[in-house]
Amino acid sequence: EDQVTQSPEALRLQEGESSSLNCSYTVSGLRGLFWYRQDPGKGPEFLFTLYSAGEEKEKERLKATLTKKESFLHITAPKPEDSATYLCAVQAMGAQKLVFGQGTRLTINP
Amino acid sequence: AAGVIQSPRHLIKEKRETATLKCYPIPRHDTVYWYQQGPGQDPQFLISFYEKMQSDKGSIPDRFSAQQFSDYHSELNMSSLELGDSALYFCASSSTQAGDTQYFGPGTRLTVL
């Protein structure tokens, strides 16, 4: 069964304090790994798709990396507006559904 | 850029009533997905449609049904509602021509009393 585990569950940082969020996964053939940002009561907002080990993608203060077992979302010099829940999801080969992790609730204090 | 549209945004129903949620995908997207997110939980996949045919199925209760219409919009029909059905329901859409990334709508918050 495909599974995604994210850590930590919650993370509180000071503005400008860089850190990384972890996403460990097991999947029967990876079609893609996705990162989303979700604000309370809103729909998940797409950030990145990673397809193969070694791939990296960047957007503003965020950088996502992928290995065969896990993905990291690095956040550099975060700002309060980066506060949100970050969701990791995997899609298996031949499947359409996304299997999500429980998310990391990130809080950036000014 | 156009996004996924969901209606209604909020819905309050009594136990044993029925509800219909609507989803309008991003223009030219051919696949629609439905997810359920309970309080404090991650989104759980319910069902998906590609070119109006059911393409994948998750943990969708038998009380729920869905379809995709010729204009690509989709409806999720929920009958005999239970208290446990209270959740956020998200629709997402994707294009097989553009990489299959799923883009989510703002959700419908269903409250069953």
Tab-separated table of C-alpha atoms in Angstrom:
chain	number	residue	atom	x	y	z
A	1	GLU	CA	0.000	0.000	0.000
A	2	ASP	CA	1.307	3.440	-0.929
A	3	GLN	CA	2.212	5.512	2.106
A	4	VAL	CA	3.478	9.028	2.845
A	5	THR	CA	4.854	10.214	6.191
A	6	GLN	CA	5.731	13.838	6.821
A	7	SER	CA	7.851	15.266	9.605
A	8	PRO	CA	7.761	17.247	11.710
A	9	GLU	CA	3.994	17.566	12.279
A	10	ALA	CA	4.477	21.198	13.243
A	11	LEU	CA	7.396	23.597	12.988
A	12	ARG	CA	7.731	27.070	14.387
A	13	LEU	CA	10.519	29.309	13.031
A	14	GLN	CA	11.612	32.885	13.378
A	15	GLU	CA	11.494	35.046	10.267
A	16	GLY	CA	14.703	34.454	8.310
A	17	GLU	CA	15.443	31.097	9.998
A	18	SER	CA	15.929	28.470	7.271
A	19	SER	CA	14.827	24.845	7.708
A	20	SER	CA	13.674	21.710	5.892
A	21	LEU	CA	10.499	19.642	5.870
A	22	ASN	CA	10.704	15.899	5.276
A	23	CYS	CA	8.447	13.585	3.258
A	24	SER	CA	9.174	9.841	3.374
A	25	TYR	CA	7.271	7.628	0.971
A	26	THR	CA	6.732	4.062	-0.126
A	27	VAL	CA	5.048	3.543	-3.470
A	28	SER	CA	4.734	0.761	-6.006
A	29	GLY	CA	6.524	2.625	-8.766
A	30	LEU	CA	6.636	6.405	-8.507
A	31	ARG	CA	4.876	8.374	-11.197
A	32	GLY	CA	5.330	11.691	-9.415
A	33	LEU	CA	5.778	13.351	-6.036
A	34	PHE	CA	3.890	16.579	-5.419
A	35	TRP	CA	4.211	19.401	-2.910
A	36	TYR	CA	1.233	21.592	-2.089
A	37	ARG	CA	0.677	24.484	0.271
A	38	GLN	CA	-2.662	24.700	2.092
A	39	ASP	CA	-4.006	27.644	4.073
A	40	PRO	CA	-6.791	26.998	6.637
A	41	GLY	CA	-10.142	26.286	4.953
A	42	LYS	CA	-8.658	26.668	1.465
A	43	GLY	CA	-7.806	24.247	-1.326
A	44	PRO	CA	-4.255	22.904	-1.707
A	45	GLU	CA	-2.125	25.188	-3.873
A	46	PHE	CA	0.312	23.426	-6.208
A	47	LEU	CA	4.013	24.085	-5.633
A	48	PHE	CA	6.179	21.406	-7.287
A	49	THR	CA	6.190	18.078	-9.099
A	50	LEU	CA	9.241	15.815	-8.925
A	51	TYR	CA	9.524	12.707	-11.081
A	52	SER	CA	12.901	11.060	-10.494
A	53	ALA	CA	15.601	10.772	-7.855
A	54	GLY	CA	18.084	13.611	-8.012
A	55	GLU	CA	15.590	16.090	-9.383
A	56	GLU	CA	15.377	19.543	-7.783
A	57	LYS	CA	12.934	22.408	-8.289
A	58	GLU	CA	12.975	25.951	-6.918
A	59	LYS	CA	10.447	28.713	-6.523
A	60	GLU	CA	11.229	31.879	-4.599
A	61	ARG	CA	12.250	30.803	-1.068
A	62	LEU	CA	11.307	27.144	-1.600
A	63	LYS	CA	13.386	24.297	-3.013
A	64	ALA	CA	12.203	20.705	-3.365
A	65	THR	CA	14.502	17.702	-3.740
A	66	LEU	CA	13.836	14.005	-4.310
A	67	THR	CA	15.601	10.742	-3.491
A	68	LYS	CA	14.336	7.171	-3.935
A	69	LYS	CA	12.818	7.162	-0.451
A	70	GLU	CA	12.143	10.759	0.538
A	71	SER	CA	11.705	14.338	-0.507
A	72	PHE	CA	12.722	17.521	1.239
A	73	LEU	CA	11.176	20.956	1.036
A	74	HIS	CA	13.830	23.483	1.968
A	75	ILE	CA	12.681	26.935	2.970
A	76	THR	CA	15.293	29.688	2.937
A	77	ALA	CA	14.909	32.914	4.934
A	78	PRO	CA	11.158	32.417	5.411
A	79	LYS	CA	8.690	35.251	5.897
A	80	PRO	CA	5.457	35.255	7.950
A	81	GLU	CA	3.429	34.838	4.738
A	82	ASP	CA	5.058	31.416	4.272
A	83	SER	CA	3.047	30.185	7.256
A	84	ALA	CA	0.773	27.362	6.063
A	85	THR	CA	0.424	23.583	6.053
A	86	TYR	CA	2.692	21.947	3.492
A	87	LEU	CA	1.372	18.711	2.019
A	88	CYS	CA	3.372	16.042	0.232
A	89	ALA	CA	1.617	13.537	-2.055
A	90	VAL	CA	2.650	10.642	-4.286
A	91	GLN	CA	1.078	9.256	-7.405
A	92	ALA	CA	1.853	5.657	-8.340
A	93	MET	CA	2.393	4.406	-11.865
A	94	GLY	CA	-0.936	3.569	-13.483
A	95	ALA	CA	-2.939	5.400	-10.825
A	96	GLN	CA	-4.639	8.748	-10.893
A	97	LYS	CA	-5.175	9.318	-7.206
A	98	LEU	CA	-2.803	11.256	-5.005
A	99	VAL	CA	-1.902	9.749	-1.650
A	100	PHE	CA	-1.211	12.539	0.817
A	101	GLY	CA	0.836	12.751	3.973
A	102	GLN	CA	-0.579	14.366	7.096
A	103	GLY	CA	1.227	17.608	6.354
A	104	THR	CA	3.636	19.873	8.240
A	105	ARG	CA	2.083	22.926	9.852
A	106	LEU	CA	4.662	25.698	9.461
A	107	THR	CA	4.494	28.918	11.470
A	108	ILE	CA	6.886	31.799	10.808
A	109	ASN	CA	7.047	34.366	13.582
A	110	PRO	CA	7.976	37.969	12.703
B	1	ALA	CA	-5.551	32.358	-14.918
B	2	ALA	CA	-8.809	30.450	-14.606
B	3	GLY	CA	-9.069	28.088	-11.670
B	4	VAL	CA	-11.301	25.217	-10.625
B	5	ILE	CA	-14.740	26.434	-9.555
B	6	GLN	CA	-16.798	24.646	-6.931
B	7	SER	CA	-20.332	25.306	-5.796
B	8	PRO	CA	-21.774	25.775	-3.348
B	9	ARG	CA	-18.934	26.908	-1.100
B	10	HIS	CA	-20.875	26.066	2.055
B	11	LEU	CA	-23.702	23.605	2.577
B	12	ILE	CA	-25.635	22.670	5.690
B	13	LYS	CA	-27.783	19.547	5.669
B	14	GLU	CA	-29.654	17.376	8.144
B	15	LYS	CA	-28.905	13.674	8.681
B	16	ARG	CA	-30.422	11.420	6.023
B	17	GLU	CA	-30.768	14.277	3.538
B	18	THR	CA	-29.079	14.398	0.126
B	19	ALA	CA	-26.501	16.852	-1.224
B	20	THR	CA	-25.094	17.655	-4.649
B	21	LEU	CA	-21.705	19.281	-5.066
B	22	LYS	CA	-20.628	20.761	-8.393
B	23	CYS	CA	-17.191	21.207	-9.933
B	24	TYR	CA	-16.164	23.160	-13.025
B	25	PRO	CA	-12.622	22.237	-14.097
B	26	ILE	CA	-10.005	24.542	-15.556
B	27	PRO	CA	-10.776	25.057	-19.285
B	28	ARG	CA	-9.294	22.321	-21.510
B	29	HIS	CA	-8.659	20.018	-18.541
B	30	ASP	CA	-9.963	16.518	-19.266
B	31	THR	CA	-9.709	14.825	-15.854
B	32	VAL	CA	-11.592	15.615	-12.662
B	33	TYR	CA	-10.901	14.279	-9.160
B	34	TRP	CA	-12.854	14.412	-5.890
B	35	TYR	CA	-11.219	14.403	-2.445
B	36	GLN	CA	-12.640	14.532	1.085
B	37	GLN	CA	-10.745	16.262	3.894
B	38	GLY	CA	-11.949	15.809	7.469
B	39	PRO	CA	-10.953	18.238	10.238
B	40	GLY	CA	-7.211	18.088	10.857
B	41	GLN	CA	-6.755	15.330	8.283
B	42	ASP	CA	-5.134	15.016	4.882
B	43	PRO	CA	-7.244	14.874	1.697
B	44	GLN	CA	-8.569	11.392	0.907
B	45	PHE	CA	-9.225	10.438	-2.716
B	46	LEU	CA	-12.802	9.517	-3.578
B	47	ILE	CA	-13.115	9.131	-7.352
B	48	SER	CA	-11.878	10.475	-10.691
B	49	PHE	CA	-13.152	10.813	-14.246
B	50	TYR	CA	-11.278	11.052	-17.534
B	51	GLU	CA	-13.218	12.081	-20.615
B	52	LYS	CA	-16.503	11.406	-18.785
B	53	MET	CA	-15.539	7.834	-17.816
B	54	GLN	CA	-14.682	6.774	-14.264
B	55	SER	CA	-10.919	6.345	-14.237
B	56	ASP	CA	-9.982	5.563	-10.617
B	57	LYS	CA	-11.860	4.876	-7.421
B	58	GLY	CA	-10.864	5.293	-3.803
B	59	SER	CA	-12.684	4.957	-0.508
B	60	ILE	CA	-15.971	6.389	-1.712
B	61	PRO	CA	-19.028	5.203	0.244
B	62	ASP	CA	-21.781	3.425	-1.690
B	63	ARG	CA	-24.068	6.297	-0.646
B	64	PHE	CA	-22.018	8.620	-2.856
B	65	SER	CA	-22.020	8.718	-6.640
B	66	ALA	CA	-20.425	11.010	-9.162
B	67	GLN	CA	-20.351	11.701	-12.857
B	68	GLN	CA	-18.695	13.925	-15.404
B	69	PHE	CA	-20.828	15.609	-18.045
B	70	SER	CA	-20.236	16.432	-21.705
B	71	ASP	CA	-19.051	19.961	-20.790
B	72	TYR	CA	-16.519	18.305	-18.403
B	73	HIS	CA	-18.113	19.625	-15.236
B	74	SER	CA	-18.646	17.031	-12.527
B	75	GLU	CA	-21.162	16.464	-9.754
B	76	LEU	CA	-20.793	14.508	-6.526
B	77	ASN	CA	-24.114	13.227	-5.222
B	78	MET	CA	-24.322	12.250	-1.578
B	79	SER	CA	-27.365	10.506	-0.113
B	80	SER	CA	-28.444	9.402	3.381
B	81	LEU	CA	-26.006	11.902	4.866
B	82	GLU	CA	-24.347	11.013	8.167
B	83	LEU	CA	-22.685	13.235	10.768
B	84	GLY	CA	-19.319	11.777	9.713
B	85	ASP	CA	-19.760	13.146	6.197
B	86	SER	CA	-19.098	16.654	7.515
B	87	ALA	CA	-15.883	17.681	5.797
B	88	LEU	CA	-14.302	19.815	3.126
B	89	TYR	CA	-14.824	18.360	-0.342
B	90	PHE	CA	-12.287	19.336	-2.957
B	91	CYS	CA	-12.433	18.959	-6.675
B	92	ALA	CA	-9.234	18.993	-8.694
B	93	SER	CA	-8.614	18.951	-12.423
B	94	SER	CA	-5.716	18.083	-14.687
B	95	SER	CA	-4.791	17.822	-18.334
B	96	THR	CA	-3.241	14.684	-19.803
B	97	GLN	CA	-1.656	16.970	-22.403
B	98	ALA	CA	0.078	19.105	-19.781
B	99	GLY	CA	1.670	16.758	-17.267
B	100	ASP	CA	-1.179	15.528	-15.061
B	101	THR	CA	-0.575	17.993	-12.218
B	102	GLN	CA	-3.789	18.236	-10.194
B	103	TYR	CA	-5.017	21.759	-9.480
B	104	PHE	CA	-7.454	22.051	-6.626
B	105	GLY	CA	-10.551	24.158	-6.230
B	106	PRO	CA	-11.473	26.181	-3.127
B	107	GLY	CA	-13.635	23.376	-1.744
B	108	THR	CA	-17.180	22.936	-0.479
B	109	ARG	CA	-17.607	22.833	3.289
B	110	LEU	CA	-20.395	20.369	4.087
B	111	THR	CA	-21.881	20.388	7.567
B	112	VAL	CA	-24.317	17.624	8.515
B	113	LEU	CA	-26.448	18.337	11.578
